[in-house]
PDB file of C-alpha atoms in Angstrom:
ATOM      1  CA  UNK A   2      66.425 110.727 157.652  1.00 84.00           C
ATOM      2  CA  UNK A   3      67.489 108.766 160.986  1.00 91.00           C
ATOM      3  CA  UNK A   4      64.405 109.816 163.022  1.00 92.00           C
ATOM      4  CA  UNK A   5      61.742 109.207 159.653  1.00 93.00           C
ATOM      5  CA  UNK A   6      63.770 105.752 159.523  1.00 94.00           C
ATOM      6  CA  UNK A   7      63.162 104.607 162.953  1.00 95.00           C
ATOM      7  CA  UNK A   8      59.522 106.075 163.109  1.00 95.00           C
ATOM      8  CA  UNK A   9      58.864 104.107 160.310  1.00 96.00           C
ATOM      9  CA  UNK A  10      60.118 100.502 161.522  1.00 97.00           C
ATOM     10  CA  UNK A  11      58.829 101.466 165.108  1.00 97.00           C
ATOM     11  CA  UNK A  12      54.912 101.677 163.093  1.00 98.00           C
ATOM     12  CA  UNK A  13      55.944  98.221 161.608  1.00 98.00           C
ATOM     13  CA  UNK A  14      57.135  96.472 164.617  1.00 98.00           C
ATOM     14  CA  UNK A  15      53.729  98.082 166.326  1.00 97.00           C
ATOM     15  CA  UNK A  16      51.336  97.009 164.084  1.00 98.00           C
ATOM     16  CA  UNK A  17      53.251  93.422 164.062  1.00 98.00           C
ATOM     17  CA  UNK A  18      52.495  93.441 167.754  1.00 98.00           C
ATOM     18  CA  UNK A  19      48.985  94.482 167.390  1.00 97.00           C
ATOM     19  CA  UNK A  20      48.597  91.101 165.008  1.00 98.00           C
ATOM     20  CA  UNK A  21      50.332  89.091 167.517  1.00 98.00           C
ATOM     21  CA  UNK A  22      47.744  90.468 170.582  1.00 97.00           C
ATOM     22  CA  UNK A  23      44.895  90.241 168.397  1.00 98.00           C
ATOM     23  CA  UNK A  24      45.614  86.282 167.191  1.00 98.00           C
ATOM     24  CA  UNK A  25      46.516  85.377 170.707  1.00 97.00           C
ATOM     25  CA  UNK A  26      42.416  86.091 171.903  1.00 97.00           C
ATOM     26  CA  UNK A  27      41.220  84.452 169.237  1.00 97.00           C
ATOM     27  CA  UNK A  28      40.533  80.459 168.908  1.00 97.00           C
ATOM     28  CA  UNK A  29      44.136  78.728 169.345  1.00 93.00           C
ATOM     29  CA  UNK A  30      43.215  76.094 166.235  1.00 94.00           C
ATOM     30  CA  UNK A  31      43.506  79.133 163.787  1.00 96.00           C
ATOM     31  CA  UNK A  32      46.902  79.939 163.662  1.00 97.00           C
ATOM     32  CA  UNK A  33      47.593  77.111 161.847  1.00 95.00           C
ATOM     33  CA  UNK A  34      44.974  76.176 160.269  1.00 96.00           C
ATOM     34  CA  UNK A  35      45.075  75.205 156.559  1.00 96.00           C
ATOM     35  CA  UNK A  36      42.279  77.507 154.412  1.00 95.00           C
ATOM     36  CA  UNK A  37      42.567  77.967 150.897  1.00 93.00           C
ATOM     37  CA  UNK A  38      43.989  81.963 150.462  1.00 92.00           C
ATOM     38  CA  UNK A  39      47.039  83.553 149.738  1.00 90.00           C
ATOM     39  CA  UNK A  40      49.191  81.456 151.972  1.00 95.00           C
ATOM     40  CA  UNK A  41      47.781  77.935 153.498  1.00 96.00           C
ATOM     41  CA  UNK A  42      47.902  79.210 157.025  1.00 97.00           C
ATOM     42  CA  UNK A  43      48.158  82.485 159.472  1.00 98.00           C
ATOM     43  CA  UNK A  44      50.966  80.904 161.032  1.00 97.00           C
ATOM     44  CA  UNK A  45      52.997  80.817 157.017  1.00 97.00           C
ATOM     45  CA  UNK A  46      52.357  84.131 156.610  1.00 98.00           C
ATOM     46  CA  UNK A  47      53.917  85.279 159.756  1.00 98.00           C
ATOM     47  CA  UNK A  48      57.236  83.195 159.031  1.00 97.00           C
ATOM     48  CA  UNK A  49      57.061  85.108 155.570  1.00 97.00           C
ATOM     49  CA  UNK A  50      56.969  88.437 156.700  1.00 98.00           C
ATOM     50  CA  UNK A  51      60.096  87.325 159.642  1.00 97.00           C
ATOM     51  CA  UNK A  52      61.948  85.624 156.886  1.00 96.00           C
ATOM     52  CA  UNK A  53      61.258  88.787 154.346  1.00 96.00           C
ATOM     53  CA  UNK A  54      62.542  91.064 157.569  1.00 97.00           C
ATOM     54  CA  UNK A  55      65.534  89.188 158.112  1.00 96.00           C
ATOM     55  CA  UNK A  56      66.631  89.062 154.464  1.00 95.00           C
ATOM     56  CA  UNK A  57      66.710  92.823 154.598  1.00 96.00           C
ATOM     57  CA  UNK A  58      68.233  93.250 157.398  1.00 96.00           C
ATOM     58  CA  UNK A  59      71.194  91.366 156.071  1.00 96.00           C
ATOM     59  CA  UNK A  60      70.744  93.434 153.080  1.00 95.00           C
ATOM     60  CA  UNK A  61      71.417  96.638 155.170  1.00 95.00           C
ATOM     61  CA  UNK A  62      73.919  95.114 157.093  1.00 94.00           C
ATOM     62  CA  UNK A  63      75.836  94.450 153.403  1.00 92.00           C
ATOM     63  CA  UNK A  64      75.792  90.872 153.312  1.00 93.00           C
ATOM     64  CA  UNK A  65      76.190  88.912 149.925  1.00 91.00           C
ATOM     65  CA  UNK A  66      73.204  87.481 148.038  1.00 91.00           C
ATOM     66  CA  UNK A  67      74.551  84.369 149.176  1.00 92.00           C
ATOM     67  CA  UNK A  68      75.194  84.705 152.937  1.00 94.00           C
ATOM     68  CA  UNK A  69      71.797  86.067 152.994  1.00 94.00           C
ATOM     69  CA  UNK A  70      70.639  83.535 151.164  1.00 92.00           C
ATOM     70  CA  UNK A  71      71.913  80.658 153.932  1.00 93.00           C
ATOM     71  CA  UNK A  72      70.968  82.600 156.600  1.00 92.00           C
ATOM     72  CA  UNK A  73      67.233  82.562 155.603  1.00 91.00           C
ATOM     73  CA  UNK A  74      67.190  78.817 154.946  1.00 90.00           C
ATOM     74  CA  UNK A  75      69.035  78.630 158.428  1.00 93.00           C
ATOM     75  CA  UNK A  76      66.146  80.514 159.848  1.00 93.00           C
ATOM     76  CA  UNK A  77      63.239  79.206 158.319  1.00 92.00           C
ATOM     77  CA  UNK A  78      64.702  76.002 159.559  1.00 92.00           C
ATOM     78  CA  UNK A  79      64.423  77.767 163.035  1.00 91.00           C
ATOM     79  CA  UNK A  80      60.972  79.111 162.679  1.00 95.00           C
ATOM     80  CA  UNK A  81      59.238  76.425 160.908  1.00 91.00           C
ATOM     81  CA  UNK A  82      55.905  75.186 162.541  1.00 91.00           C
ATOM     82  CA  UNK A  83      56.948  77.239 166.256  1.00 95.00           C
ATOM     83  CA  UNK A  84      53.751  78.486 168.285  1.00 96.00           C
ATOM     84  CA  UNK A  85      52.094  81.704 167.822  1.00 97.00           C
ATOM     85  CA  UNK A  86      54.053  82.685 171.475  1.00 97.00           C
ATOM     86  CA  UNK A  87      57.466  81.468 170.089  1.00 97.00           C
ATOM     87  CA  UNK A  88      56.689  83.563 166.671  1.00 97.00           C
ATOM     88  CA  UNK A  89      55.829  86.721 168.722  1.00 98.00           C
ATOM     89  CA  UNK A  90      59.370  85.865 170.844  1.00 97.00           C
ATOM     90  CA  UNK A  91      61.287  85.547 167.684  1.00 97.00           C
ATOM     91  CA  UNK A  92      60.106  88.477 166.336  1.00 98.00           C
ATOM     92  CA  UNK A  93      60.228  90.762 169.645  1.00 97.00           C
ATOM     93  CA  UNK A  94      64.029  89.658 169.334  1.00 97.00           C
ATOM     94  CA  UNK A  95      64.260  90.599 165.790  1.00 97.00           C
ATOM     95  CA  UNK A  96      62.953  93.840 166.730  1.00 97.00           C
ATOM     96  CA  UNK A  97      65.727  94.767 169.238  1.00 97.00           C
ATOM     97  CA  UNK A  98      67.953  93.820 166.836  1.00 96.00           C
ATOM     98  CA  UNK A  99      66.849  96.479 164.233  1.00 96.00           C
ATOM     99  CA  UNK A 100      67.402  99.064 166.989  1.00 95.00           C
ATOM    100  CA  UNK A 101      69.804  98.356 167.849  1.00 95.00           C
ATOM    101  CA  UNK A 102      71.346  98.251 163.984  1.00 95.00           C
ATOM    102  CA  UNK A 103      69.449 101.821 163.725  1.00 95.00           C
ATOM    103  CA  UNK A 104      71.603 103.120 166.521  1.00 92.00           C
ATOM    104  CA  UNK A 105      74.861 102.468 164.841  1.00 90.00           C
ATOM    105  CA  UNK A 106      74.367 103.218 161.435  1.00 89.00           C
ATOM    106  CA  UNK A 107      75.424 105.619 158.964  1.00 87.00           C
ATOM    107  CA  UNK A 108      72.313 107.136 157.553  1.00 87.00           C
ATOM    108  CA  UNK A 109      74.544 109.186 154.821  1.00 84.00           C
ATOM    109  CA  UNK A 110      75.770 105.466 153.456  1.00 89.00           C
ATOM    110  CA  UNK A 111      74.586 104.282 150.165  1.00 93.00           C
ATOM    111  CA  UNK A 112      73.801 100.619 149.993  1.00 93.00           C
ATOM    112  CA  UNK A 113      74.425  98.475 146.644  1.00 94.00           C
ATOM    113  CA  UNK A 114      72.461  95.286 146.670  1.00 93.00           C
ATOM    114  CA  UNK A 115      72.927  92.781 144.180  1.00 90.00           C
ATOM    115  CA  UNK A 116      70.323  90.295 143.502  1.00 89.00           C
ATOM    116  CA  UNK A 117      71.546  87.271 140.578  1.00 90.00           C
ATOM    117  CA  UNK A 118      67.787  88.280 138.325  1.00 92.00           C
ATOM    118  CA  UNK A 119      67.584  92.094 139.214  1.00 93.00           C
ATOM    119  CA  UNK A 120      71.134  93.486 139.415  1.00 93.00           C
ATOM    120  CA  UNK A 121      72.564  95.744 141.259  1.00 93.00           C
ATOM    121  CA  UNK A 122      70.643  98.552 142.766  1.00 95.00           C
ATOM    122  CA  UNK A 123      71.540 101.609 144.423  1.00 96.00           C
ATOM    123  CA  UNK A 124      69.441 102.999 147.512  1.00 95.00           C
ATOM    124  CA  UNK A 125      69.444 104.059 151.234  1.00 94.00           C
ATOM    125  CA  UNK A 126      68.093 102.643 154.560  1.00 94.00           C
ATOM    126  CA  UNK A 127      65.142 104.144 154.691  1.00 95.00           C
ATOM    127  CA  UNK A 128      64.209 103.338 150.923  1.00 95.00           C
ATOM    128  CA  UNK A 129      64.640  99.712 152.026  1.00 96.00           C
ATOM    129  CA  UNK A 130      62.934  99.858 155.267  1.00 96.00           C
ATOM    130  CA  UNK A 131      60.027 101.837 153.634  1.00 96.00           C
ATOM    131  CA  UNK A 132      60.211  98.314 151.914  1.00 97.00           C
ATOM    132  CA  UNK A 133      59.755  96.040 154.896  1.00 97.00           C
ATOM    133  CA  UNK A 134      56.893  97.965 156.387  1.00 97.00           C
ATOM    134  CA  UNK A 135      54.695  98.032 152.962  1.00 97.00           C
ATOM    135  CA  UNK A 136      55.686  94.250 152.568  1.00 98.00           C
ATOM    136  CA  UNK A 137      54.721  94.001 155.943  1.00 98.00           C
ATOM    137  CA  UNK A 138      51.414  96.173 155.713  1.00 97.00           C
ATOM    138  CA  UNK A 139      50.468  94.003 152.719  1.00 97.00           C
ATOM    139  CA  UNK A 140      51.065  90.588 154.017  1.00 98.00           C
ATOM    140  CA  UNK A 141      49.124  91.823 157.639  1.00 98.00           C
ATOM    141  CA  UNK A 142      46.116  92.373 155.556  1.00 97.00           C
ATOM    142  CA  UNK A 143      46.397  89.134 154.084  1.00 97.00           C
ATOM    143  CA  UNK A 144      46.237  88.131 157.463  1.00 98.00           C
ATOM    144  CA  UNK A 145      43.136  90.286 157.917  1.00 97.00           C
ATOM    145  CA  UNK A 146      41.196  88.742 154.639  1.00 96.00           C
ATOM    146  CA  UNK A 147      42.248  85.028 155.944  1.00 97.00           C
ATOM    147  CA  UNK A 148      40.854  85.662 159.988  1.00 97.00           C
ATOM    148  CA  UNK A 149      37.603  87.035 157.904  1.00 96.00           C
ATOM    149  CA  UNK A 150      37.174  83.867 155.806  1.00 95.00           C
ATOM    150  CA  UNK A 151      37.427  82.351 159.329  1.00 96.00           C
ATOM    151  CA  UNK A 152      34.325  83.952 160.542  1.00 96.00           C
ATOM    152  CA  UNK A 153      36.817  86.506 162.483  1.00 97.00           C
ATOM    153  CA  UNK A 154      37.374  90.495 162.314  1.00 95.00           C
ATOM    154  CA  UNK A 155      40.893  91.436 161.832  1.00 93.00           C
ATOM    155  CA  UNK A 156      42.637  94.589 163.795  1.00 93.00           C
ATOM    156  CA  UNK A 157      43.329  97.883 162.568  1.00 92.00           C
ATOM    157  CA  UNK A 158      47.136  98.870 161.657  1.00 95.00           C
ATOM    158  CA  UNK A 159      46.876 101.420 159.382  1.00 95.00           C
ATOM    159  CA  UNK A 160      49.503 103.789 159.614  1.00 94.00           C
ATOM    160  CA  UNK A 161      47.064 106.335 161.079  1.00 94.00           C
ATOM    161  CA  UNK A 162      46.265 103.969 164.020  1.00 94.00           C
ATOM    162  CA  UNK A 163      49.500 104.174 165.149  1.00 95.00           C
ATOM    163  CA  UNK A 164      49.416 107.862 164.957  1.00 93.00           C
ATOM    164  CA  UNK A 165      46.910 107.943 167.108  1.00 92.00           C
ATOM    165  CA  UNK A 166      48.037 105.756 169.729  1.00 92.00           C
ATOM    166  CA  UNK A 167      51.188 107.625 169.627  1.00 90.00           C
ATOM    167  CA  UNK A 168      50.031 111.251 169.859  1.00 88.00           C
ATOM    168  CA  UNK A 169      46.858 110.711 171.703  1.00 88.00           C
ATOM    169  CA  UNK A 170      48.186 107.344 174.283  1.00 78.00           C
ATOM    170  CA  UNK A 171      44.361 106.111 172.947  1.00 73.00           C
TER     171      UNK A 171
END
């Protein structure tokens, strides 16, 4: 379960660097600019997925609804309107310190969430991290769709992608 765990943030924090390459060769004007789509801007939807990432990480970590809660409105606070550069920064941070958090966790643990609509829940690490990445995959092809109605292509990061590159170095 450890190994399938990591693996599976390792794709997400890949294919979130792959987004981050890919905007960064593209027109500078476009990461924030305001189209009518999903979210108003590129640059909202990466704060979502950071902000979605850091709410479960407190939920692995077994914080409260409520420190969790104030921690995200800390955060977005932090992240708010920051550069495409500083975004990639902030996340490359958050992603050391998932691995690290991987490294010194109990993979047998159960973890008991409770949300104040949905209750409590009962579920494992890698039940909630297969969470982040599908968020994650979901919200990068909103990204995809919203560089498209730009006049843009978008980058692969399927899942299979990142097979490749790994088993192949291509």
């Amino acid at each position: 379960m450890k190994q399938q765990t990591i693996e599976l943030y390792d794709y997400h924090d890949w294919a979130n660097q792959k987004v981050f390459e890919h905007l960064k060769e593209l027109p500078r004007s476009i990461y924030q600019k305001k189209i009518q789509s999903v979210f108003s801007s590129i640059s909202e939807v990466l704060v979502h997925i950071y902000l979605t990432d850091i709410t479960w990480l407190g939920v692995m970590s077994n914080k409260s609804y409520h420190e969790i809660a104030e921690n995200k409105n800390q955060v977005l606070k932090k992240v708010n309107g920051k550069s495409l550069e500083e975004m990639e920064i902030v996340y490359g941070e958050l992603s050391l310190e998932m691995k690290e958090f991987f490294k010194h966790y109990d993979y047998d643990q159960r973890i008991y969430p409770e949300h104040p609509t949905y209750g409590r829940l009962e579920t494992n690490i890698f039940e909630l991290v297969q969470h982040v990445v599908n968020h994650g995959t979901y919200h990068r092809g909103n990204i995809t769709a919203m560089l498209r109605q730009l006049g843009f292509q978008g980058i692969g990061t399927d899942y299979v992608f990142y097979l490749y590159v790994k088993k192949t170095g291509k």
